[in-house]
Every structure is written in C-alpha cells, then in structure tokens.
C-alpha cells in the first residue's frame, strides 16, 4: 500500500543548469534545477521571484540554459550560493555571446539560447516560458547522426528532497522497445 506523503514535489531528479543573462554589459549567472519541457517548441525556467537575475531576464527577454557536468560543478554550485545583488558573478565563468546575444558558458557541454515568450507567475516564483533560438553542443557529445549523446555528456542531476547532486545512470533500453505486454497483476 502506498503512503500519502502530502503535496510533495516529487518529479526529481532534474538536470542542474546555470542560467545566464546580461546585466547591461556583463553577464550574471545563477544555479537552477527547476527547468523543464512544456512542448516540442518551449522550455520553462522557474526562479524564485526575488532572484537578482530575474529583472535582467525580464528586461532583455533572453537567457541561456547551460547544462552542468561534473567538470564545472563547483563553480555552478557557487553561482547558486551567492546573490548577484551582493557579489559580481560576471567573471565566474569564461563565456562568449551567442548569435542572439546571450552569454554562453564555454565549459558547459551544452547550452540552450532562449527568448522569453511569456512569464507565468505563482506565489513567490516567476517561470519563464522560452522559445529556443539555438542549442550549442560540444561536438564530442554528438553521436554519428548528429544527435546529443547523453551517455557521454552525463549531465549532473539534482534531487530536491535531499539537496544532493547525482551522477547520471546507465541505459536501460530504447524507448518503445519493450514490446511485450506487461505481466498481469496477481
């Protein structure tokens, strides 16, 4: 018998990302694990409303989603531990500007360049609904068909209830490859 544990947010683990936006002439960064897909053409980045970066995202209508791997996890973690209002985080990462004008972390294995299409507000949170301008991936993380190979990229995951970072796991099989009917319940 399953136990009801209340209204728990239980869709974890989620990929760890660093969100980037321009604060006038320099970037600012923050760690975010509340990201998601809301359709084949939109992604969502949810931030607590008081975050320093939010105003710059709203001003420019642009942000980058930089997937974190183990190679820069300490810097990414730090980006989430200090507020940009109290400390200039513009030099935390080496970056370049995307074609659409968002900062892209050079050490991030994958970056999604986004335009904010809408903002969905809930109590204490601003969720930025974004279209994708471009996805930048290091070539070593692409397979022979030019698709992202997450077996080699290995993004870090975040598990909310315990505040732990996780390493991605093994492949269990291809989607829709388990063609047998499930065993009947006893």
CSV table of C-alpha atoms in Angstrom, one decimal:
chain,number,residue,atom,x,y,z
A,1,UNK,CA,0.0,0.0,0.0
A,2,UNK,CA,1.3,3.4,-0.9
A,3,UNK,CA,1.5,6.1,1.8
A,4,UNK,CA,0.2,9.6,1.0
A,5,UNK,CA,3.1,12.0,1.9
A,6,UNK,CA,1.1,15.1,1.1
A,7,UNK,CA,1.6,17.7,-1.6
A,8,UNK,CA,5.3,16.8,-2.3
A,9,UNK,CA,7.1,18.0,-5.4
A,10,UNK,CA,8.3,14.5,-6.5
A,11,UNK,CA,9.4,14.9,-10.1
A,12,UNK,CA,13.1,14.7,-9.2
A,13,UNK,CA,15.9,14.3,-10.2
A,14,UNK,CA,16.2,17.2,-12.6
A,15,UNK,CA,19.2,18.4,-14.6
A,16,UNK,CA,21.4,21.0,-13.0
A,17,UNK,CA,21.8,24.2,-15.0
A,18,UNK,CA,23.3,27.6,-14.8
A,19,UNK,CA,21.1,30.3,-16.2
A,20,UNK,CA,22.9,33.3,-17.8
A,21,UNK,CA,21.5,36.8,-18.7
A,22,UNK,CA,23.1,40.1,-19.4
A,23,UNK,CA,23.2,42.8,-16.7
A,24,UNK,CA,23.9,45.7,-19.1
A,25,UNK,CA,27.4,45.0,-20.5
A,26,UNK,CA,28.3,42.0,-18.3
A,27,UNK,CA,26.7,38.6,-17.6
A,28,UNK,CA,25.2,37.4,-14.4
A,29,UNK,CA,24.6,33.7,-13.5
A,30,UNK,CA,22.5,31.6,-11.2
A,31,UNK,CA,22.2,27.9,-10.5
A,32,UNK,CA,18.8,26.4,-11.4
A,33,UNK,CA,17.3,22.9,-11.3
A,34,UNK,CA,13.7,23.9,-11.9
A,35,UNK,CA,13.8,23.6,-15.7
A,36,UNK,CA,11.5,21.6,-17.9
A,37,UNK,CA,10.0,21.0,-21.3
A,38,UNK,CA,6.5,22.3,-21.9
A,39,UNK,CA,6.2,21.3,-25.5
A,40,UNK,CA,8.3,20.4,-28.5
A,41,UNK,CA,9.0,24.1,-29.0
A,42,UNK,CA,9.1,25.6,-25.5
A,43,UNK,CA,11.1,25.2,-22.3
A,44,UNK,CA,10.5,26.6,-18.8
A,45,UNK,CA,12.9,28.1,-16.3
A,46,UNK,CA,11.4,28.6,-12.9
A,47,UNK,CA,13.1,31.0,-10.5
A,48,UNK,CA,12.2,32.4,-7.1
A,49,UNK,CA,10.8,35.9,-7.7
A,50,UNK,CA,13.5,37.7,-5.6
A,51,UNK,CA,16.4,36.4,-7.7
A,52,UNK,CA,18.7,39.1,-8.9
A,53,UNK,CA,18.9,37.7,-12.4
A,54,UNK,CA,15.1,37.8,-12.9
A,55,UNK,CA,15.0,41.6,-13.7
A,56,UNK,CA,17.6,41.2,-16.4
A,57,UNK,CA,15.8,38.3,-18.0
A,58,UNK,CA,12.6,40.4,-18.0
A,59,UNK,CA,14.4,43.4,-19.4
A,60,UNK,CA,16.2,41.6,-22.2
A,61,UNK,CA,13.7,38.8,-22.8
A,62,UNK,CA,16.8,36.5,-23.2
A,63,UNK,CA,18.6,33.8,-21.2
A,64,UNK,CA,20.9,30.9,-21.6
A,65,UNK,CA,20.4,27.5,-20.1
A,66,UNK,CA,23.9,25.9,-19.5
A,67,UNK,CA,23.8,22.2,-18.7
A,68,UNK,CA,26.2,21.4,-15.8
A,69,UNK,CA,28.5,18.4,-16.0
A,70,UNK,CA,31.0,17.3,-13.3
A,71,UNK,CA,33.8,19.4,-14.8
A,72,UNK,CA,32.4,22.7,-13.6
A,73,UNK,CA,30.0,21.6,-10.8
A,74,UNK,CA,31.9,23.5,-8.1
A,75,UNK,CA,31.6,26.8,-10.0
A,76,UNK,CA,28.0,26.1,-10.8
A,77,UNK,CA,27.2,25.3,-7.1
A,78,UNK,CA,28.9,28.6,-6.1
A,79,UNK,CA,26.8,30.5,-8.7
A,80,UNK,CA,23.8,29.4,-6.7
A,81,UNK,CA,25.2,30.1,-3.2
A,82,UNK,CA,25.7,33.9,-3.6
A,83,UNK,CA,23.4,36.6,-4.8
A,84,UNK,CA,24.3,38.7,-7.8
A,85,UNK,CA,23.0,41.7,-5.8
A,86,UNK,CA,25.8,41.2,-3.3
A,87,UNK,CA,28.6,39.8,-5.4
A,88,UNK,CA,29.5,40.4,-9.1
A,89,UNK,CA,29.4,36.9,-10.7
A,90,UNK,CA,30.3,38.2,-14.2
A,91,UNK,CA,33.8,36.6,-14.1
A,92,UNK,CA,32.7,33.3,-12.5
A,93,UNK,CA,32.7,31.6,-16.0
A,94,UNK,CA,34.5,32.2,-19.2
A,95,UNK,CA,31.8,33.0,-21.7
A,96,UNK,CA,31.1,34.0,-25.3
A,97,UNK,CA,28.0,35.6,-26.7
A,98,UNK,CA,25.6,33.6,-28.8
A,99,UNK,CA,24.2,34.8,-32.1
A,100,UNK,CA,21.1,36.0,-30.3
A,101,UNK,CA,23.1,37.9,-27.7
A,102,UNK,CA,23.0,35.7,-24.6
A,103,UNK,CA,26.1,34.7,-22.6
A,104,UNK,CA,27.2,31.0,-23.2
A,105,UNK,CA,29.5,29.3,-20.7
A,106,UNK,CA,32.5,28.0,-22.6
A,107,UNK,CA,32.9,25.0,-20.3
A,108,UNK,CA,29.3,23.9,-20.4
A,109,UNK,CA,28.9,20.9,-22.7
A,110,UNK,CA,25.5,22.1,-23.9
A,111,UNK,CA,23.9,25.5,-23.9
A,112,UNK,CA,20.4,26.4,-25.0
A,113,UNK,CA,19.9,30.0,-26.2
A,114,UNK,CA,16.4,31.2,-25.4
A,115,UNK,CA,14.0,34.0,-25.9
A,116,UNK,CA,11.4,34.6,-23.2
A,117,UNK,CA,7.9,34.4,-24.7
A,118,UNK,CA,5.8,34.6,-21.5
A,119,UNK,CA,6.2,34.7,-17.8
A,120,UNK,CA,3.9,32.6,-15.6
A,121,UNK,CA,3.8,33.9,-12.0
A,122,UNK,CA,2.9,31.8,-9.0
A,123,UNK,CA,3.3,32.7,-5.3
A,124,UNK,CA,6.9,33.5,-4.9
A,125,UNK,CA,8.0,32.3,-8.3
A,126,UNK,CA,8.5,33.6,-11.9
A,127,UNK,CA,8.5,30.9,-14.5
A,128,UNK,CA,10.0,32.0,-17.8
A,129,UNK,CA,8.5,30.2,-20.8
A,130,UNK,CA,11.0,30.3,-23.6
A,131,UNK,CA,11.4,29.5,-27.3
A,132,UNK,CA,14.7,28.1,-28.4
A,133,UNK,CA,17.0,30.1,-30.7
A,134,UNK,CA,19.8,27.6,-30.8
A,135,UNK,CA,21.4,24.7,-29.0
A,136,UNK,CA,25.1,24.7,-28.8
A,137,UNK,CA,26.8,21.3,-28.1
A,138,UNK,CA,30.4,20.3,-27.9
A,139,UNK,CA,31.0,18.0,-30.9
A,140,UNK,CA,32.4,15.2,-28.8
A,141,UNK,CA,28.9,14.9,-27.3
A,142,UNK,CA,27.2,14.3,-30.6
A,143,UNK,CA,26.7,10.8,-32.0
A,144,UNK,CA,27.3,9.8,-35.6
A,145,UNK,CA,23.8,11.1,-36.5
A,146,UNK,CA,24.5,14.5,-35.0
A,147,UNK,CA,22.2,13.9,-32.0
A,148,UNK,CA,23.2,14.6,-28.4
A,149,UNK,CA,24.7,11.5,-26.8
A,150,UNK,CA,23.8,11.7,-23.1
A,151,UNK,CA,25.8,8.6,-22.4
A,152,UNK,CA,28.9,10.6,-22.9
A,153,UNK,CA,27.7,14.1,-21.9
A,154,UNK,CA,26.4,12.9,-18.5
A,155,UNK,CA,24.7,16.0,-17.0
A,156,UNK,CA,24.6,16.3,-13.2
A,157,UNK,CA,21.2,15.8,-11.7
A,158,UNK,CA,19.7,17.5,-8.6
A,159,UNK,CA,17.4,15.7,-6.2
A,160,UNK,CA,15.3,18.2,-4.2
A,161,UNK,CA,14.2,16.5,-1.0
A,162,UNK,CA,17.8,15.7,0.0
A,163,UNK,CA,19.6,18.6,-1.8
A,164,UNK,CA,22.0,16.2,-3.4
A,165,UNK,CA,23.7,16.1,-6.8
A,166,UNK,CA,23.6,12.8,-8.7
A,167,UNK,CA,25.6,11.3,-11.5
A,168,UNK,CA,23.5,10.1,-14.5
A,169,UNK,CA,23.0,6.4,-14.7
A,170,UNK,CA,23.0,3.5,-17.2
A,171,UNK,CA,20.9,3.0,-20.3
A,172,UNK,CA,18.1,0.5,-19.6
A,173,UNK,CA,16.8,0.2,-23.1
A,174,UNK,CA,15.4,2.2,-26.1
A,175,UNK,CA,12.1,3.9,-25.6
A,176,UNK,CA,9.2,1.8,-27.0
A,177,UNK,CA,11.4,-1.2,-27.3
A,178,UNK,CA,9.7,-3.2,-24.6
A,179,UNK,CA,7.1,-4.6,-26.9
A,180,UNK,CA,5.8,-7.4,-24.8
A,181,UNK,CA,2.6,-6.8,-22.9
A,182,UNK,CA,3.2,-6.3,-19.1
A,183,UNK,CA,2.6,-9.3,-16.9
A,184,UNK,CA,-0.9,-9.4,-15.5
A,185,UNK,CA,-1.3,-8.3,-11.9
A,186,UNK,CA,-1.7,-11.1,-9.4
